[in-house]
XYZ file of C-alpha atoms in Angstrom:
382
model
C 0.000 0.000 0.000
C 1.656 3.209 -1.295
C 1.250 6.980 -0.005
C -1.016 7.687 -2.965
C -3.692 5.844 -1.282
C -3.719 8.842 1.522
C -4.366 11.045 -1.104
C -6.971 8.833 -2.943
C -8.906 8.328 1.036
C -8.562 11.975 1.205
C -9.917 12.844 -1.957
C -13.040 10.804 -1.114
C -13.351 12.752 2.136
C -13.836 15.734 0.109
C -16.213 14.065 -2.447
C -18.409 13.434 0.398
C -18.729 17.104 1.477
C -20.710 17.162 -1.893
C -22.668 14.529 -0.531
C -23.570 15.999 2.568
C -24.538 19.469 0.723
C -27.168 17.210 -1.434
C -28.152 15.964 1.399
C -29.046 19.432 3.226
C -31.003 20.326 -0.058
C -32.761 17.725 0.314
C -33.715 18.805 4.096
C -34.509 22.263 3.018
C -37.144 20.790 0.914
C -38.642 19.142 3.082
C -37.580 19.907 6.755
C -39.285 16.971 8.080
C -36.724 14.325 6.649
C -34.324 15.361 9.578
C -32.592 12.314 9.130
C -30.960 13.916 5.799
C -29.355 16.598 8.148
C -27.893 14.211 10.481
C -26.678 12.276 7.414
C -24.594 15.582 6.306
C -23.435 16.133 10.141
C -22.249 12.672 10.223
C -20.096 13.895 6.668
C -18.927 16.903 8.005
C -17.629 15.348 11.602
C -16.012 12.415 9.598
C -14.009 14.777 7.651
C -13.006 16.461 10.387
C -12.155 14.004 11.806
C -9.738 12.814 9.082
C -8.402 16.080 8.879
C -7.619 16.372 12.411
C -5.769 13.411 11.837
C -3.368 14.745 8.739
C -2.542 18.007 10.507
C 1.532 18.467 12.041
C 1.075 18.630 15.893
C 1.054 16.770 18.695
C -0.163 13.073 18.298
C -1.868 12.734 21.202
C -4.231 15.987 21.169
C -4.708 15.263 17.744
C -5.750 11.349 18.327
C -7.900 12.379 21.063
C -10.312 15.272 19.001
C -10.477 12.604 16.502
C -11.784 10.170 19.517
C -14.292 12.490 19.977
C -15.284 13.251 16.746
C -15.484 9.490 15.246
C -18.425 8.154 17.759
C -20.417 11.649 17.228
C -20.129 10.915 13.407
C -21.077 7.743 13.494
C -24.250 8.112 16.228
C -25.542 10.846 13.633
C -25.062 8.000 11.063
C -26.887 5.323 12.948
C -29.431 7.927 14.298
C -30.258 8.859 10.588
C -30.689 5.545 9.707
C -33.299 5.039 12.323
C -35.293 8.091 12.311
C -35.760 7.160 8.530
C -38.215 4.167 9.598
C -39.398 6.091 12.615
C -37.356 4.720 15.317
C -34.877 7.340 17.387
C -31.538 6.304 19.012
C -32.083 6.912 23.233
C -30.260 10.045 23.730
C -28.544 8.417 27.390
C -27.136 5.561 25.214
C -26.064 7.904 22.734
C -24.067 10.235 25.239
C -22.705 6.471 27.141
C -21.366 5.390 23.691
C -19.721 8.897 22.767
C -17.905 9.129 26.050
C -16.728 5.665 26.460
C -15.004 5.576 23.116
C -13.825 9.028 23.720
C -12.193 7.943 27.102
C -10.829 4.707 25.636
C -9.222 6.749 22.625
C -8.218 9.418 25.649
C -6.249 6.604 27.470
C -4.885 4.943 24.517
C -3.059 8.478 23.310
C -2.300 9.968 26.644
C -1.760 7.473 29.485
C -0.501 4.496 27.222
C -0.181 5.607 24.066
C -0.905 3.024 21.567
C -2.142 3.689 17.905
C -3.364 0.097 17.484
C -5.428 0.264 20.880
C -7.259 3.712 19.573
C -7.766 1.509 16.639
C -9.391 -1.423 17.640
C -11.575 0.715 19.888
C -13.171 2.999 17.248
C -13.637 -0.245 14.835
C -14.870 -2.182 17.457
C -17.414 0.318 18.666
C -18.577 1.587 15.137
C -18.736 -1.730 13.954
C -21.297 -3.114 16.486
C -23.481 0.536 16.340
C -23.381 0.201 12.393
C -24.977 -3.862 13.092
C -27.152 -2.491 16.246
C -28.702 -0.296 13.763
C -29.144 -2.775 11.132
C -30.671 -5.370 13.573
C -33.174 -2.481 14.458
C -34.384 -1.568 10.875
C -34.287 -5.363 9.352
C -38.073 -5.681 10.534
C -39.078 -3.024 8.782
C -37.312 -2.997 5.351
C -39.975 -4.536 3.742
C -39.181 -2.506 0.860
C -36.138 -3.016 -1.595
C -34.747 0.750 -0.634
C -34.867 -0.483 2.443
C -33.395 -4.381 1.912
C -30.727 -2.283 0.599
C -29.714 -0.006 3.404
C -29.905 -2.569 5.624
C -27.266 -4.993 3.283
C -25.132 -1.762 3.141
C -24.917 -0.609 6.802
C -24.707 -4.603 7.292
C -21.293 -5.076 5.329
C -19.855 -1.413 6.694
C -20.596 -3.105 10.446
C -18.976 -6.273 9.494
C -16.011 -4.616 7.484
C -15.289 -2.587 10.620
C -15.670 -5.369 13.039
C -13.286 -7.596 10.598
C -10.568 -4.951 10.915
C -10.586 -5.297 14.698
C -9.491 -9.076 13.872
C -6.849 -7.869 11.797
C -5.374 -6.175 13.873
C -3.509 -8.859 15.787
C -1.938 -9.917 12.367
C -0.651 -6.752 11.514
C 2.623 -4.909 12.539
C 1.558 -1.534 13.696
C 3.845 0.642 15.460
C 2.808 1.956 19.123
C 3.037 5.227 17.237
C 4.170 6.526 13.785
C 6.710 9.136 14.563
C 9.022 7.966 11.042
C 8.890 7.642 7.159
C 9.676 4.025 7.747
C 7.193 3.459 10.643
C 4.227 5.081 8.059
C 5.562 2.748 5.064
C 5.272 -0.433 6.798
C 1.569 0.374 8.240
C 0.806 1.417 5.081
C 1.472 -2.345 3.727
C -0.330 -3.293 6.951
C -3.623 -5.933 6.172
C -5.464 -3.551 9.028
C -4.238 -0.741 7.246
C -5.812 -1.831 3.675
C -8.953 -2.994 6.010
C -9.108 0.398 6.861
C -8.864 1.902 3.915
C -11.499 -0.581 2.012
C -13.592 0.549 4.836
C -13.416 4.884 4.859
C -12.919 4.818 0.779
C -15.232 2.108 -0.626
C -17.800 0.385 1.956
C -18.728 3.841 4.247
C -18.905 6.328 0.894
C -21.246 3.131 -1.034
C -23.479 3.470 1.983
C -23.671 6.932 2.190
C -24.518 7.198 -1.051
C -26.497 4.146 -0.868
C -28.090 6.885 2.016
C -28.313 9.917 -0.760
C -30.488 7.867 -3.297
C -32.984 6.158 -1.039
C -33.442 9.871 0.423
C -34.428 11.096 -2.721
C -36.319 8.162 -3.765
C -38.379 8.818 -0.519
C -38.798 12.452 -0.956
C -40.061 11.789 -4.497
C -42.321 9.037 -3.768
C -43.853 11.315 -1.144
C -44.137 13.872 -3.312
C -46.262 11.267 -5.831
C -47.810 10.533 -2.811
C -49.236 13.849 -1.959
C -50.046 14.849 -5.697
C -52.389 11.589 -6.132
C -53.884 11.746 -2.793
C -57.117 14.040 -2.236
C -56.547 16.501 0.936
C -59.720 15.877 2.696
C -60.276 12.515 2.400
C -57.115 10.847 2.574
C -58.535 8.627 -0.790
C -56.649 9.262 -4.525
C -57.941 12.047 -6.058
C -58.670 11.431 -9.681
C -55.228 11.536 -11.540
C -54.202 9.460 -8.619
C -57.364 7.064 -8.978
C -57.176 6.815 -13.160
C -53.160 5.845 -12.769
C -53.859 3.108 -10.469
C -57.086 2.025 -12.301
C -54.725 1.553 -15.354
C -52.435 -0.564 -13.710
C -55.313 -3.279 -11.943
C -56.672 -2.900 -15.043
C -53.510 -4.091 -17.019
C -53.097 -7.072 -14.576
C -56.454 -8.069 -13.246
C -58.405 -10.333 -16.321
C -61.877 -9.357 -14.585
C -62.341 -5.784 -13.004
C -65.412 -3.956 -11.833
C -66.597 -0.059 -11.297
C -68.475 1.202 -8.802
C -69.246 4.630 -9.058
C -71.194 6.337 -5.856
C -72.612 9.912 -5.645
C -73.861 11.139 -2.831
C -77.479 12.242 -2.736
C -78.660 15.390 -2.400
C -75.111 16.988 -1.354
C -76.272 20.458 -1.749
C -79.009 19.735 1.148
C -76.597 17.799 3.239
C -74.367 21.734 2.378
C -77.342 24.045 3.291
C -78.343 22.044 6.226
C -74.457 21.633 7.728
C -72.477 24.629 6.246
C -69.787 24.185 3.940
C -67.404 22.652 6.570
C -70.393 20.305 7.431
C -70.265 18.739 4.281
C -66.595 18.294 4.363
C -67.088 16.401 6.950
C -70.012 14.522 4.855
C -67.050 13.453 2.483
C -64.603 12.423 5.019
C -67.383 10.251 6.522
C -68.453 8.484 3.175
C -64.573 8.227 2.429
C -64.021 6.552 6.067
C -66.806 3.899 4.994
C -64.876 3.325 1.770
C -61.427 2.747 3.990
C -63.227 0.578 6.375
C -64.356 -1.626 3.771
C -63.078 -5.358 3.336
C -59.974 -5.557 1.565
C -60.166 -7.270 -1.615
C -57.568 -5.051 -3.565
C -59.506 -2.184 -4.597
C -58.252 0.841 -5.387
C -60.604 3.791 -3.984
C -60.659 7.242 -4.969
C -62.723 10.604 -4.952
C -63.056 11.541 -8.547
C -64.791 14.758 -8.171
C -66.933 17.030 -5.884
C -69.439 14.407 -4.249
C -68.257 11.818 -6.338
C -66.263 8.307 -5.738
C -65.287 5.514 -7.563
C -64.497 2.131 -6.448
C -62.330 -0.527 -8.903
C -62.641 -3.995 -7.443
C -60.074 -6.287 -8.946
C -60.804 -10.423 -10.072
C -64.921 -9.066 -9.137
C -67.613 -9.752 -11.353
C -71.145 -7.957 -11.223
C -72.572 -9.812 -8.300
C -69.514 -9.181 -6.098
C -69.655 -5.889 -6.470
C -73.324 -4.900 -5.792
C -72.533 -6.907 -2.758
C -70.128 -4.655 -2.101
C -71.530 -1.365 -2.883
C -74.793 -2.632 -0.625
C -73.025 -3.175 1.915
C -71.705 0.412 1.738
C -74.745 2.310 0.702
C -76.529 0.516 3.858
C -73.424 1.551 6.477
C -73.934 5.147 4.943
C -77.717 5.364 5.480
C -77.428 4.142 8.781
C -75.221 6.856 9.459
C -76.229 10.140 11.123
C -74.117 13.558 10.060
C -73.934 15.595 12.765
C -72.041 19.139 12.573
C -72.006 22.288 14.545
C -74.990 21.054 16.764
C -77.042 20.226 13.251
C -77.893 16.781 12.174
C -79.057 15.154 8.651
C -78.798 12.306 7.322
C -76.750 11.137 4.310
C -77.684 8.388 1.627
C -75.718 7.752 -1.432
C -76.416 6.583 -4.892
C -74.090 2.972 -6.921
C -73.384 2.291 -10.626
C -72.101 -0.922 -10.919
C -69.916 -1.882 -14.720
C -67.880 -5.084 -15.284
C -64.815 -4.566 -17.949
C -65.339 -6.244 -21.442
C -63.058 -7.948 -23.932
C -60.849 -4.682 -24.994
C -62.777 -2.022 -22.963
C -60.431 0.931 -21.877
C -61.040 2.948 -18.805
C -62.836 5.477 -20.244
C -65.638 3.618 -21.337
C -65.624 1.480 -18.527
C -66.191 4.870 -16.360
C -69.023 5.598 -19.110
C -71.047 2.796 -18.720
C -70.495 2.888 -14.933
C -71.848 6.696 -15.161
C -74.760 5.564 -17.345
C -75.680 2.970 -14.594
C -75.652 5.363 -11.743
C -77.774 7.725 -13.536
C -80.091 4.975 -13.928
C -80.073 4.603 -9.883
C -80.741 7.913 -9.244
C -83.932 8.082 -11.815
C -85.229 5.102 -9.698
C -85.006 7.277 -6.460
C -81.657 7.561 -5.194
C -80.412 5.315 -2.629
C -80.043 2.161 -4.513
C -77.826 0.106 -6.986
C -77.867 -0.652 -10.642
C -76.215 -2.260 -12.358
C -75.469 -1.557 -16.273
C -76.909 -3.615 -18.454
């Protein structure tokens, strides 16, 4: 291992400040991902760390600000990684872990100084945060961003923990204080451990970090454009582009389409906020239905729409009875008035080489044909 792997590490330590400025972008956008902050503190202490480390002075100051620094970094890292899936590292823990390595680092550069000792210690303690943390989050990565932050924090644990059993096999001076001393731990296999470990394994999962961030942000951001504000269903866009996609791999589909009745009375008799709360009731019933895959949206003003996947016809005026009667027996009550609230079902199965469009037409035409019966029914098209 040559010199020009120092200035390789350190030239990834300065790539990574470009990381950690993405990642406070990303925060600004949305200052509820906090996690992307601590990700860029855990950047900036690293590299501080590291250059602590390359500046001319006394070894042992220098060795022990770096002992300080390294378990801060890496408790922002694991800290990050948690608040992500809505866990949060106990702040007592946090502050025993930071202090212990500091004092072990402390002893190891002051009272008997020995680089190998400060070594082992950082690696050791690092390495078994890094697989705390991934222990934590592995029952919740049910996702494949997830699966993958988990493998990467996983192998940057391990890598970390392995270099603490290379240690005994390597020659490593009790300090470098010559040329000589620095060229032989270079060629060190704890020294190549460590590199592997600062300028492959903990930039991959840092990165690894950087991309699921934005994947999140964006996919919240979908999120919040196909969802309707009051009633927590898709709004239309968001109901017609998941409609498409049942529709491409479900061989049998059916549409319900419900309108409430009367809406204007249930507005007049409520106030405008009233019958907000109208929709967020008839939306609730739609949530609380049995789960057979459906994908349930509000469509327009006092309108829904209900796609039930593998359904035929009779399924699905099963269904939509089984609504319409939970909504009729349901009293509105709002600012100390009361009225009741009934809603109206068309009911269309998908043909051979029907698109959406005209199965939402012939739905339409069948819940027109349930309000001229009197409102507060079914029908079915024919």
């Amino acid at each position: 291992m040559s010199r020009e792997w120092l200035v390789v590490v350190n030239l990834g330590s300065f790539a990574m400040i470009g990381v950690a400025l993405v990642f406070v972008v990303l925060w600004a956008i949305d200052r509820s991902r906090v996690h992307a902050l601590l990700f860029a503190g855990m950047i900036a202490l690293y590299f501080a760390g590291n250059l602590v480390l390359s500046v001319h002075a006394d070894i042992a100051l220098l060795a022990s600000i770096h002992g300080i620094l390294f378990p801060i970094a890496f408790l922002l890292l694991v800290d990050g990684l948690l608040r992500r899936s809505g866990q949060q590292l106990g702040r007592t823990s946090a502050i025993a872990f930071a202090v212990i390595l500091a004092v072990v680092v402390w002893f190891f550069a002051y009272v008997t100084p020995l680089m190998v000792g400060r070594i082992i210690t950082q690696n050791l303690g690092g390495g078994l945060l890094l697989l705390y943390a991934a222990l934590s989050l592995r029952a919740s990565a049910t996702r494949l961003a997830d699966r993958v932050t988990v493998t990467a924090t996983t192998v940057l644990g391990v890598s970390l923990l392995v270099n603490v059993a290379l240690a005994p096999f390597s020659e490593v001076p009790r300090e470098i204080t010559t040329d000589a001393e620095l060229d032989a731990y270079l060629a060190s296999p704890l020294e190549i451990g460590l590199i592997v470990a600062s300028a492959v394994l903990l930039p991959a999962l840092l990165v690894t970090l950087l991309a699921v961030t934005i994947v999140d942000l964006v996919a919240d951001l979908r999120y919040q454009r196909d969802r309707d504000e009051l009633t927590g269903l898709l709004n239309r866009r968001g109901f017609i582009e998941q409609a498409h996609l049942t529709l491409k791999r479900a061989p049998v589909c059916t549409l319900i389409l419900a309108d409430l009745d009367f809406f204007k009375e249930v507005n007049d008799a409520l106030g405008h906020a009233g019958g907000d709360h109208a929709l967020a009731t008839f939306a609730g019933v739609l949530r609380t239905a049995p789960d057979v895959g459906q994908v349930s949206g509000r469509i327009g003003g006092e309108e829904f729409a209900v796609l039930l996947p593998d359904s035929e016809a009779r399924a699905a005026m099963e269904f939509a009875e089984s609504i319409r009667e939970r909504v009729a027996a349901t009293s509105i009550s709002y600012g100390g008035a009361t009225t009741s609230l009934t809603a109206s079902f068309g009911i269309a199965t998908v043909e051979p080489l029907m698109s959406l469009p005209a199965l939402m037409d012939a739905a339409d035409r069948a819940l027109y044909a349930a309000k001229a019966k009197g409102r507060n029914c079914t029908a079915v098209r024919d």
